CSV table of C-alpha atoms in Angstrom, one decimal:
chain,number,residue,atom,x,y,z
A,3,UNK,CA,3.5,14.6,12.0
A,4,UNK,CA,1.0,12.5,10.1
A,5,UNK,CA,1.6,12.8,6.4
A,6,UNK,CA,-1.7,11.1,5.4
A,7,UNK,CA,-4.7,11.6,7.5
A,8,UNK,CA,-8.0,9.7,7.1
A,9,UNK,CA,-10.4,11.0,9.7
A,10,UNK,CA,-13.2,8.5,9.2
A,11,UNK,CA,-12.5,5.2,10.8
A,12,UNK,CA,-15.8,3.8,9.6
A,13,UNK,CA,-18.5,4.8,7.1
A,14,UNK,CA,-21.9,3.4,6.1
A,15,UNK,CA,-23.6,4.0,2.8
A,16,UNK,CA,-26.8,2.7,1.3
A,17,UNK,CA,-26.5,0.6,-1.8
A,18,UNK,CA,-26.7,2.6,-5.0
A,19,UNK,CA,-25.8,5.9,-3.2
A,20,UNK,CA,-22.6,7.8,-3.6
A,21,UNK,CA,-20.1,8.1,-0.8
A,22,UNK,CA,-17.0,10.3,-0.2
A,23,UNK,CA,-14.0,9.1,1.8
A,24,UNK,CA,-11.8,11.9,3.1
A,25,UNK,CA,-8.0,12.1,2.9
A,26,UNK,CA,-5.7,15.0,3.7
A,27,UNK,CA,-2.0,15.0,3.2
A,28,UNK,CA,1.1,17.0,4.2
A,29,UNK,CA,4.2,17.4,2.0
A,30,UNK,CA,6.8,20.0,1.1
A,31,UNK,CA,7.7,18.1,-2.1
A,32,UNK,CA,6.2,19.9,-5.1
A,33,UNK,CA,6.1,16.6,-7.0
A,34,UNK,CA,4.0,13.8,-5.5
A,35,UNK,CA,1.4,11.3,-6.3
A,36,UNK,CA,-1.7,10.3,-4.5
A,37,UNK,CA,-3.3,6.8,-4.6
A,38,UNK,CA,-6.3,5.1,-3.3
A,39,UNK,CA,-6.3,1.4,-2.6
A,40,UNK,CA,-9.1,-1.0,-1.5
A,41,UNK,CA,-8.4,-3.8,0.9
A,42,UNK,CA,-11.1,-6.5,1.2
A,43,UNK,CA,-11.0,-8.8,4.2
A,44,UNK,CA,-8.9,-11.3,2.2
A,45,UNK,CA,-6.0,-8.8,2.6
A,46,UNK,CA,-5.0,-8.0,-1.0
A,47,UNK,CA,-4.5,-4.3,-1.8
A,48,UNK,CA,-6.3,-3.3,-4.9
A,49,UNK,CA,-5.2,-0.2,-6.8
A,50,UNK,CA,-8.2,2.1,-7.5
A,51,UNK,CA,-7.1,5.5,-8.7
A,52,UNK,CA,-4.1,7.8,-9.0
A,53,UNK,CA,-3.7,11.6,-9.0
A,54,UNK,CA,-0.4,13.4,-9.8
A,55,UNK,CA,0.4,16.7,-8.2
A,56,UNK,CA,0.7,18.4,-11.5
A,57,UNK,CA,-2.5,16.9,-13.1
A,58,UNK,CA,-4.9,19.6,-14.0
A,59,UNK,CA,-8.0,17.5,-13.9
A,60,UNK,CA,-9.4,15.3,-11.3
A,61,UNK,CA,-8.8,11.6,-11.9
A,62,UNK,CA,-11.7,9.3,-12.7
A,63,UNK,CA,-11.8,5.5,-13.1
A,64,UNK,CA,-15.2,4.1,-13.7
A,65,UNK,CA,-17.3,4.6,-10.5
A,66,UNK,CA,-14.3,6.1,-8.7
A,67,UNK,CA,-13.3,9.7,-8.9
A,68,UNK,CA,-10.8,11.7,-6.9
A,69,UNK,CA,-11.7,15.2,-5.7
A,70,UNK,CA,-8.3,16.8,-5.7
A,71,UNK,CA,-8.0,20.2,-3.9
A,72,UNK,CA,-4.3,21.0,-4.0
A,73,UNK,CA,-4.5,24.2,-2.0
A,74,UNK,CA,-6.3,22.4,0.8
A,75,UNK,CA,-4.1,19.3,0.5
A,76,UNK,CA,-7.0,17.0,0.2
A,77,UNK,CA,-7.6,14.1,-2.1
A,78,UNK,CA,-11.1,12.6,-1.3
A,79,UNK,CA,-12.3,9.5,-3.0
A,80,UNK,CA,-15.8,9.5,-4.4
A,81,UNK,CA,-17.5,6.2,-5.1
A,82,UNK,CA,-20.7,6.5,-7.1
A,83,UNK,CA,-23.6,4.0,-7.1
A,84,UNK,CA,-22.2,1.9,-4.2
A,85,UNK,CA,-22.4,-1.8,-4.5
A,86,UNK,CA,-22.3,-4.5,-1.8
A,87,UNK,CA,-18.9,-5.6,-3.1
A,88,UNK,CA,-17.5,-2.1,-2.2
A,89,UNK,CA,-17.5,-3.0,1.5
A,90,UNK,CA,-13.8,-3.0,2.4
A,91,UNK,CA,-11.0,-1.0,4.0
A,92,UNK,CA,-9.9,2.0,1.9
A,93,UNK,CA,-6.5,3.5,2.1
A,94,UNK,CA,-5.2,6.8,0.9
A,95,UNK,CA,-1.4,6.8,0.1
A,96,UNK,CA,1.2,9.3,-1.1
A,97,UNK,CA,4.4,8.9,-2.9
A,98,UNK,CA,6.9,11.9,-2.8
A,99,UNK,CA,9.3,12.2,-5.7
A,100,UNK,CA,12.3,12.7,-3.3
A,101,UNK,CA,11.4,9.5,-1.5
A,102,UNK,CA,11.6,7.2,-4.5
A,103,UNK,CA,9.0,4.5,-4.5
A,104,UNK,CA,8.0,4.6,-0.9
A,105,UNK,CA,4.3,4.8,-0.3
A,106,UNK,CA,3.0,6.4,2.8
A,107,UNK,CA,-0.4,5.1,3.9
A,108,UNK,CA,-3.1,6.6,6.0
A,109,UNK,CA,-4.9,4.6,8.8
A,110,UNK,CA,-7.8,3.6,6.5
A,111,UNK,CA,-11.5,3.9,6.4
A,112,UNK,CA,-13.8,0.9,6.7
A,113,UNK,CA,-16.7,1.2,4.3
A,114,UNK,CA,-19.9,-0.8,4.8
A,115,UNK,CA,-22.5,-0.8,2.1
A,116,UNK,CA,-26.0,-1.6,3.3
A,117,UNK,CA,-28.6,-3.3,1.1
B,15,UNK,CA,-0.2,-11.6,-17.4
B,16,UNK,CA,0.8,-13.0,-14.0
B,17,UNK,CA,0.2,-10.8,-11.0
B,18,UNK,CA,2.3,-10.5,-7.8
B,19,UNK,CA,2.4,-13.8,-5.9
B,20,UNK,CA,3.6,-14.2,-2.3
B,21,UNK,CA,4.4,-17.3,-0.3
B,22,UNK,CA,3.6,-18.7,2.1
B,23,UNK,CA,0.1,-17.5,2.7
B,24,UNK,CA,0.2,-18.0,6.5
B,25,UNK,CA,3.1,-18.7,8.8
B,26,UNK,CA,3.5,-19.3,12.6
B,27,UNK,CA,6.8,-18.8,14.3
B,28,UNK,CA,8.1,-18.4,17.8
B,29,UNK,CA,10.1,-15.6,19.3
B,30,UNK,CA,13.8,-15.6,18.4
B,31,UNK,CA,13.3,-17.6,15.2
B,32,UNK,CA,14.1,-16.5,11.7
B,33,UNK,CA,11.7,-16.3,8.7
B,34,UNK,CA,11.9,-15.9,5.0
B,35,UNK,CA,9.0,-14.6,2.9
B,36,UNK,CA,9.0,-14.7,-0.9
B,37,UNK,CA,7.5,-12.6,-3.6
B,38,UNK,CA,7.3,-13.0,-7.4
B,39,UNK,CA,6.8,-9.7,-9.1
B,40,UNK,CA,4.3,-9.0,-11.8
B,41,UNK,CA,5.7,-9.9,-15.3
B,42,UNK,CA,8.0,-7.1,-16.5
B,43,UNK,CA,8.2,-5.3,-13.2
B,44,UNK,CA,11.7,-4.5,-12.0
B,45,UNK,CA,11.0,-2.9,-8.7
B,46,UNK,CA,9.8,-4.6,-5.6
B,47,UNK,CA,8.7,-3.0,-2.3
B,48,UNK,CA,7.8,-4.7,1.0
B,49,UNK,CA,5.4,-3.4,3.6
B,50,UNK,CA,4.3,-4.5,7.1
B,51,UNK,CA,0.7,-4.0,8.1
B,52,UNK,CA,-0.1,-4.5,11.7
B,53,UNK,CA,-3.8,-5.3,12.6
B,54,UNK,CA,-5.9,-2.2,12.2
B,55,UNK,CA,-3.2,-0.1,10.7
B,56,UNK,CA,-2.1,1.1,7.3
B,57,UNK,CA,0.9,-0.6,5.7
B,58,UNK,CA,4.4,0.7,6.7
B,59,UNK,CA,7.2,0.8,4.1
B,60,UNK,CA,10.1,-1.6,5.0
B,61,UNK,CA,12.3,-1.3,1.9
B,62,UNK,CA,12.4,-1.3,-1.9
B,63,UNK,CA,14.6,-3.2,-4.3
B,64,UNK,CA,15.4,-2.1,-7.9
B,65,UNK,CA,17.6,-4.2,-10.1
B,66,UNK,CA,18.9,-6.2,-7.2
B,67,UNK,CA,19.9,-3.2,-5.1
B,68,UNK,CA,18.2,-1.8,-2.0
B,69,UNK,CA,16.7,1.5,-3.2
B,70,UNK,CA,15.1,3.0,-0.1
B,71,UNK,CA,14.4,1.8,3.4
B,72,UNK,CA,11.8,2.7,6.1
B,73,UNK,CA,12.2,2.9,9.8
B,74,UNK,CA,12.9,-0.8,10.4
B,75,UNK,CA,15.9,-2.4,12.3
B,76,UNK,CA,18.7,-4.2,10.4
B,77,UNK,CA,17.2,-7.6,11.4
B,78,UNK,CA,14.8,-6.9,8.5
B,79,UNK,CA,16.8,-7.6,5.4
B,80,UNK,CA,16.0,-8.5,1.8
B,81,UNK,CA,17.2,-9.7,-1.6
B,82,UNK,CA,16.1,-9.3,-5.1
B,83,UNK,CA,17.1,-11.8,-7.7
B,84,UNK,CA,17.9,-11.4,-11.4
B,85,UNK,CA,14.4,-12.4,-12.4
B,86,UNK,CA,13.2,-9.6,-10.1
B,87,UNK,CA,11.6,-11.9,-7.5
B,88,UNK,CA,12.4,-11.0,-3.9
B,89,UNK,CA,12.8,-12.3,-0.4
B,90,UNK,CA,12.2,-10.6,3.0
B,91,UNK,CA,14.2,-12.1,5.9
B,92,UNK,CA,13.5,-11.3,9.5
B,93,UNK,CA,15.9,-12.5,12.2
B,94,UNK,CA,15.3,-12.7,15.9
B,95,UNK,CA,11.5,-12.6,15.6
B,96,UNK,CA,9.6,-10.5,18.2
B,97,UNK,CA,6.0,-10.6,19.1
B,98,UNK,CA,5.4,-7.2,17.5
B,99,UNK,CA,6.5,-8.7,14.2
B,100,UNK,CA,3.1,-10.4,13.9
B,101,UNK,CA,1.5,-8.7,10.9
B,102,UNK,CA,0.5,-9.0,7.3
B,103,UNK,CA,3.5,-8.6,5.1
B,104,UNK,CA,2.7,-7.2,1.6
B,105,UNK,CA,4.9,-7.2,-1.4
B,106,UNK,CA,4.3,-4.8,-4.3
B,107,UNK,CA,5.9,-4.5,-7.7
B,108,UNK,CA,6.1,-1.8,-10.3
B,109,UNK,CA,8.0,-0.8,-13.3
B,110,UNK,CA,10.3,2.0,-12.4
B,111,UNK,CA,8.6,5.3,-13.3
B,112,UNK,CA,5.2,3.6,-13.5
B,113,UNK,CA,2.8,5.1,-11.0
B,114,UNK,CA,0.7,2.3,-9.3
B,115,UNK,CA,2.3,-0.4,-7.3
B,116,UNK,CA,0.6,-3.7,-7.7
B,117,UNK,CA,0.3,-5.7,-4.5
B,118,UNK,CA,0.2,-9.4,-3.7
B,119,UNK,CA,-2.2,-11.1,-1.3
B,120,UNK,CA,0.3,-10.9,1.5
B,121,UNK,CA,1.8,-13.3,4.1
B,122,UNK,CA,0.2,-13.4,7.5
B,123,UNK,CA,2.9,-14.0,10.0
B,124,UNK,CA,2.0,-14.9,13.6
B,125,UNK,CA,4.7,-14.9,16.4
B,126,UNK,CA,3.9,-17.0,19.5
């Protein structure tokens, strides 16, 4: 069974608008972390934001925020005020405490920002 | 602060050959993980090294092996290369217990 599901293969957003990228996850480990990474066409994986399973508040990092709904097992990434440089692949990933440092990635969502 | 660096950037090999990929971890990071990313897919965990010992392994055959050195740099070795080994290989480092893993730019391996 897929542990991380990203149902949007591709998304378009107008420059300066907000966009939400969906991510659902599946785990029986009560302690886990959720990550979002950005991968431009150059290939590097850039860490964006982290949410721990016990964190009471949704994580925010500048224009990025994570809409964490634990009961629904979703961890959607919200990008506010989109910029042309935001065009890239976005990956949701999970790390379970009982799996050490192993990150499990979703299939990714390709975001295109239109001028 | 030096980030994660990987070498080489690109590599072309033929089936049956062996390859070694290298990774220098970010300064102060003692844990290195390797991932394989096939075209159009998310990265897949190969294995992780902590203080020179393998500390977790994904669903990859034994012909994928690794090393971590006292300075925390690491190598990924792949023997008997197959066409399906063509992928982007990503190295990530972290300080044990620290949450985000920081990735290098990757090595693009092509098997002919």
